[in-house]
PDB file of C-alpha atoms in Angstrom:
ATOM      1  CA  MET A  22     -14.802 -48.096 -47.524  1.00  0.00           C
ATOM      2  CA  ALA A  23     -12.317 -45.634 -45.596  1.00  0.00           C
ATOM      3  CA  PRO A  24     -13.173 -42.575 -45.834  1.00  0.00           C
ATOM      4  CA  LEU A  25     -10.790 -40.141 -47.181  1.00  0.00           C
ATOM      5  CA  PHE A  26      -9.639 -38.224 -44.474  1.00  0.00           C
ATOM      6  CA  SER A  27      -8.827 -39.720 -41.153  1.00  0.00           C
ATOM      7  CA  ASN A  28      -7.933 -36.496 -39.346  1.00  0.00           C
ATOM      8  CA  VAL A  29      -8.143 -33.093 -40.521  1.00  0.00           C
ATOM      9  CA  LEU A  30      -7.501 -29.934 -38.909  1.00  0.00           C
ATOM     10  CA  VAL A  31     -10.696 -27.160 -39.351  1.00  0.00           C
ATOM     11  CA  ALA A  32      -9.177 -23.422 -38.836  1.00  0.00           C
ATOM     12  CA  VAL A  33     -12.166 -21.187 -38.391  1.00  0.00           C
ATOM     13  CA  ASP A  34     -12.230 -17.250 -37.178  1.00  0.00           C
ATOM     14  CA  GLY A  35     -15.687 -16.467 -35.793  1.00  0.00           C
ATOM     15  CA  GLY A  36     -16.610 -15.057 -38.680  1.00  0.00           C
ATOM     16  CA  GLU A  37     -19.151 -15.139 -41.713  1.00  0.00           C
ATOM     17  CA  LEU A  38     -18.047 -18.775 -42.985  1.00  0.00           C
ATOM     18  CA  THR A  39     -17.314 -19.928 -39.966  1.00  0.00           C
ATOM     19  CA  GLU A  40     -21.200 -21.680 -39.696  1.00  0.00           C
ATOM     20  CA  THR A  41     -20.378 -22.841 -43.781  1.00  0.00           C
ATOM     21  CA  ILE A  42     -16.517 -24.404 -42.759  1.00  0.00           C
ATOM     22  CA  THR A  43     -18.287 -25.848 -40.455  1.00  0.00           C
ATOM     23  CA  GLN A  44     -21.577 -27.559 -41.964  1.00  0.00           C
ATOM     24  CA  TYR A  45     -19.501 -28.866 -44.727  1.00  0.00           C
ATOM     25  CA  VAL A  46     -16.843 -30.646 -41.800  1.00  0.00           C
ATOM     26  CA  LEU A  47     -20.740 -32.262 -40.963  1.00  0.00           C
ATOM     27  CA  ARG A  48     -20.841 -34.123 -44.291  1.00  0.00           C
ATOM     28  CA  LEU A  49     -17.748 -36.000 -43.586  1.00  0.00           C
ATOM     29  CA  SER A  50     -17.913 -39.288 -42.828  1.00  0.00           C
ATOM     30  CA  PRO A  51     -18.448 -40.567 -38.764  1.00  0.00           C
ATOM     31  CA  GLU A  52     -14.834 -41.964 -38.952  1.00  0.00           C
ATOM     32  CA  THR A  53     -12.861 -38.373 -39.774  1.00  0.00           C
ATOM     33  CA  ARG A  54     -11.418 -36.720 -36.081  1.00  0.00           C
ATOM     34  CA  ALA A  55     -11.809 -32.821 -36.629  1.00  0.00           C
ATOM     35  CA  SER A  56      -9.932 -30.841 -34.505  1.00  0.00           C
ATOM     36  CA  PHE A  57     -10.592 -26.670 -34.830  1.00  0.00           C
ATOM     37  CA  VAL A  58      -8.294 -23.545 -34.521  1.00  0.00           C
ATOM     38  CA  CYS A  59      -9.340 -20.584 -34.036  1.00  0.00           C
ATOM     39  CA  ALA A  60      -5.942 -18.761 -34.105  1.00  0.00           C
ATOM     40  CA  VAL A  61      -5.851 -14.819 -32.413  1.00  0.00           C
ATOM     41  CA  ASP A  62      -2.982 -12.575 -34.049  1.00  0.00           C
ATOM     42  CA  PRO A  63      -1.107 -10.636 -31.118  1.00  0.00           C
ATOM     43  CA  GLU A  64       0.379  -8.337 -33.850  1.00  0.00           C
ATOM     44  CA  GLU A  65      -3.144  -7.589 -33.835  1.00  0.00           C
ATOM     45  CA  PHE A  66      -2.955  -5.817 -30.709  1.00  0.00           C
ATOM     46  CA  MET A  67       0.127  -4.259 -30.694  1.00  0.00           C
ATOM     47  CA  THR A  68      -0.482  -0.870 -31.758  1.00  0.00           C
ATOM     48  CA  PRO A  69       0.767   2.429 -29.524  1.00  0.00           C
ATOM     49  CA  ALA A  70      -2.701   3.660 -30.327  1.00  0.00           C
ATOM     50  CA  THR A  71      -5.037   0.616 -29.944  1.00  0.00           C
ATOM     51  CA  ALA A  72      -3.117  -0.237 -26.020  1.00  0.00           C
ATOM     52  CA  ALA A  73      -3.355   3.295 -25.426  1.00  0.00           C
ATOM     53  CA  ILE A  74      -6.881   3.544 -25.817  1.00  0.00           C
ATOM     54  CA  TYR A  75      -8.450  -0.106 -24.181  1.00  0.00           C
ATOM     55  CA  GLY A  76      -5.487  -1.494 -23.311  1.00  0.00           C
ATOM     56  CA  VAL A  77      -3.532  -4.501 -25.313  1.00  0.00           C
ATOM     57  CA  GLU A  78      -4.387  -6.967 -22.508  1.00  0.00           C
ATOM     58  CA  ALA A  79      -7.812  -6.402 -22.172  1.00  0.00           C
ATOM     59  CA  GLU A  80      -8.679  -6.758 -25.689  1.00  0.00           C
ATOM     60  CA  GLN A  81      -6.404  -9.259 -26.022  1.00  0.00           C
ATOM     61  CA  LYS A  82      -9.062 -11.296 -23.548  1.00  0.00           C
ATOM     62  CA  THR A  83     -11.574 -10.819 -25.150  1.00  0.00           C
ATOM     63  CA  ALA A  84     -10.447 -11.222 -28.931  1.00  0.00           C
ATOM     64  CA  ILE A  85      -9.157 -14.901 -26.909  1.00  0.00           C
ATOM     65  CA  GLU A  86     -12.925 -15.603 -25.379  1.00  0.00           C
ATOM     66  CA  ALA A  87     -14.597 -14.963 -28.701  1.00  0.00           C
ATOM     67  CA  ALA A  88     -11.967 -17.579 -30.201  1.00  0.00           C
ATOM     68  CA  GLN A  89     -13.306 -19.749 -27.329  1.00  0.00           C
ATOM     69  CA  ARG A  90     -17.140 -19.620 -27.701  1.00  0.00           C
ATOM     70  CA  THR A  91     -16.444 -20.502 -31.575  1.00  0.00           C
ATOM     71  CA  VAL A  92     -14.059 -23.106 -30.774  1.00  0.00           C
ATOM     72  CA  ASP A  93     -16.477 -24.371 -28.332  1.00  0.00           C
ATOM     73  CA  GLY A  94     -19.641 -23.715 -30.504  1.00  0.00           C
ATOM     74  CA  CYS A  95     -18.071 -26.260 -33.640  1.00  0.00           C
ATOM     75  CA  VAL A  96     -16.894 -28.353 -31.300  1.00  0.00           C
ATOM     76  CA  ALA A  97     -19.825 -29.463 -29.876  1.00  0.00           C
ATOM     77  CA  GLU A  98     -22.103 -29.178 -33.381  1.00  0.00           C
ATOM     78  CA  ALA A  99     -19.728 -31.508 -34.505  1.00  0.00           C
ATOM     79  CA  LYS A 100     -19.961 -34.466 -31.910  1.00  0.00           C
ATOM     80  CA  SER A 101     -23.975 -34.228 -31.692  1.00  0.00           C
ATOM     81  CA  ALA A 102     -23.083 -35.011 -35.096  1.00  0.00           C
ATOM     82  CA  GLY A 103     -21.158 -37.497 -34.076  1.00  0.00           C
ATOM     83  CA  LEU A 104     -17.727 -36.892 -34.845  1.00  0.00           C
ATOM     84  CA  LYS A 105     -14.790 -36.805 -32.577  1.00  0.00           C
ATOM     85  CA  ALA A 106     -13.955 -33.057 -32.500  1.00  0.00           C
ATOM     86  CA  ALA A 107     -11.998 -31.102 -30.179  1.00  0.00           C
ATOM     87  CA  GLY A 108     -10.990 -28.180 -30.475  1.00  0.00           C
ATOM     88  CA  TYR A 109      -7.321 -25.395 -30.258  1.00  0.00           C
ATOM     89  CA  VAL A 110      -6.837 -21.792 -29.669  1.00  0.00           C
ATOM     90  CA  VAL A 111      -3.875 -20.783 -31.241  1.00  0.00           C
ATOM     91  CA  ALA A 112      -2.488 -17.223 -29.322  1.00  0.00           C
ATOM     92  CA  SER A 113       0.165 -16.468 -32.927  1.00  0.00           C
ATOM     93  CA  ALA A 114      -0.403 -15.189 -35.795  1.00  0.00           C
ATOM     94  CA  PRO A 115      -2.883 -16.860 -38.523  1.00  0.00           C
ATOM     95  CA  ILE A 116      -0.812 -19.056 -41.240  1.00  0.00           C
ATOM     96  CA  ASP A 117       1.605 -19.845 -38.176  1.00  0.00           C
ATOM     97  CA  ALA A 118      -0.790 -21.498 -35.943  1.00  0.00           C
ATOM     98  CA  ILE A 119      -2.786 -23.403 -38.368  1.00  0.00           C
ATOM     99  CA  ILE A 120       0.502 -24.940 -40.015  1.00  0.00           C
ATOM    100  CA  ASP A 121       2.233 -25.390 -36.808  1.00  0.00           C
ATOM    101  CA  LEU A 122      -1.226 -27.434 -35.333  1.00  0.00           C
ATOM    102  CA  ALA A 123      -1.326 -29.600 -38.446  1.00  0.00           C
ATOM    103  CA  GLU A 124       2.268 -31.164 -37.909  1.00  0.00           C
ATOM    104  CA  THR A 125       1.791 -31.040 -34.057  1.00  0.00           C
ATOM    105  CA  LEU A 126      -1.365 -33.079 -34.975  1.00  0.00           C
ATOM    106  CA  ASP A 127      -0.343 -35.088 -37.601  1.00  0.00           C
ATOM    107  CA  VAL A 128      -4.153 -34.105 -39.841  1.00  0.00           C
ATOM    108  CA  ASP A 129      -4.599 -35.489 -43.160  1.00  0.00           C
ATOM    109  CA  ALA A 130      -6.059 -32.241 -44.791  1.00  0.00           C
ATOM    110  CA  ILE A 131      -6.331 -28.618 -43.997  1.00  0.00           C
ATOM    111  CA  ILE A 132     -10.081 -27.482 -43.724  1.00  0.00           C
ATOM    112  CA  MET A 133     -10.962 -23.569 -44.420  1.00  0.00           C
ATOM    113  CA  SER A 134     -13.050 -21.349 -45.538  1.00  0.00           C
ATOM    114  CA  SER A 135     -12.254 -18.533 -48.368  1.00  0.00           C
ATOM    115  CA  HIS A 136     -14.236 -15.719 -49.253  1.00  0.00           C
ATOM    116  CA  GLY A 137     -13.208 -15.523 -52.336  1.00  0.00           C
ATOM    117  CA  ARG A 138     -11.374 -12.190 -52.757  1.00  0.00           C
ATOM    118  CA  ARG A 139      -9.998 -10.687 -55.785  1.00  0.00           C
ATOM    119  CA  GLY A 140      -7.693  -8.133 -57.243  1.00  0.00           C
ATOM    120  CA  PHE A 141      -7.046  -5.234 -55.062  1.00  0.00           C
ATOM    121  CA  ALA A 142      -9.337  -6.757 -52.163  1.00  0.00           C
ATOM    122  CA  ARG A 143      -6.607  -9.571 -52.255  1.00  0.00           C
ATOM    123  CA  LEU A 144      -3.733  -8.072 -52.711  1.00  0.00           C
ATOM    124  CA  VAL A 145      -4.217  -5.624 -49.276  1.00  0.00           C
ATOM    125  CA  LEU A 146      -6.109  -7.497 -46.847  1.00  0.00           C
ATOM    126  CA  GLY A 147      -4.096 -10.815 -48.139  1.00  0.00           C
ATOM    127  CA  SER A 148      -5.842 -14.227 -47.771  1.00  0.00           C
ATOM    128  CA  VAL A 149      -5.126 -16.190 -44.539  1.00  0.00           C
ATOM    129  CA  ALA A 150      -6.280 -19.301 -47.392  1.00  0.00           C
ATOM    130  CA  GLU A 151      -3.529 -18.745 -49.717  1.00  0.00           C
ATOM    131  CA  GLY A 152      -0.691 -18.628 -46.976  1.00  0.00           C
ATOM    132  CA  VAL A 153      -1.866 -21.787 -45.307  1.00  0.00           C
ATOM    133  CA  ALA A 154      -2.255 -22.909 -49.215  1.00  0.00           C
ATOM    134  CA  ARG A 155       1.834 -22.509 -50.383  1.00  0.00           C
ATOM    135  CA  ARG A 156       3.168 -23.623 -47.959  1.00  0.00           C
ATOM    136  CA  ALA A 157       1.383 -26.593 -46.163  1.00  0.00           C
ATOM    137  CA  ASN A 158       2.683 -29.917 -47.017  1.00  0.00           C
ATOM    138  CA  ILE A 159      -0.623 -31.457 -46.823  1.00  0.00           C
ATOM    139  CA  PRO A 160      -3.646 -31.682 -48.646  1.00  0.00           C
ATOM    140  CA  VAL A 161      -5.553 -28.230 -47.735  1.00  0.00           C
ATOM    141  CA  LEU A 162      -9.450 -28.099 -48.254  1.00  0.00           C
ATOM    142  CA  LEU A 163     -11.025 -24.408 -49.574  1.00  0.00           C
ATOM    143  CA  VAL A 164     -14.552 -24.187 -48.866  1.00  0.00           C
ATOM    144  CA  PRO A 165     -16.330 -21.534 -50.754  1.00  0.00           C
ATOM    145  CA  ALA A 166     -17.715 -18.876 -49.676  1.00  0.00           C
ATOM    146  CA  GLU A 167     -20.397 -19.485 -51.850  1.00  0.00           C
ATOM    147  CA  LEU A 168     -21.576 -22.875 -49.870  1.00  0.00           C
ATOM    148  CA  ALA A 169     -22.835 -20.297 -47.654  1.00  0.00           C
ATOM    149  CA  GLU A 170     -26.515 -19.884 -50.467  1.00  0.00           C
ATOM    150  CA  ASP A 171     -26.722 -23.444 -51.047  1.00  0.00           C
TER     151      ASP A 171
END
């Protein structure tokens, strides 16, 4: 029987749920190709205060290096589990980066984690997962934070 999805894009951010989402992906069929993406939003580095204190270029470079380490770790883990895997670091707003790369790679689905914030926290913090789910024209699988406990 063919796997449900043969080519997926997995959005990771290096945060606490990166390991959860990676472990979820490792359960997929070995026939599945998993492309991991971590987006570094340039807008986060463009405030005058940040630029004056830290220097925008140094901070961006550090963020991109951290994103690359995250993606490399996910790819290595997926490959060691027998999956075909690739990694991408994109300097763009996360929602745009994920949607654009999904289209470029012609994936069957996008897999990402969700903190499951509600109410005021969600309103203030926004939700990349929600933005992707609203804009994507392919299935978006949201892996809840609670899976970390399983």
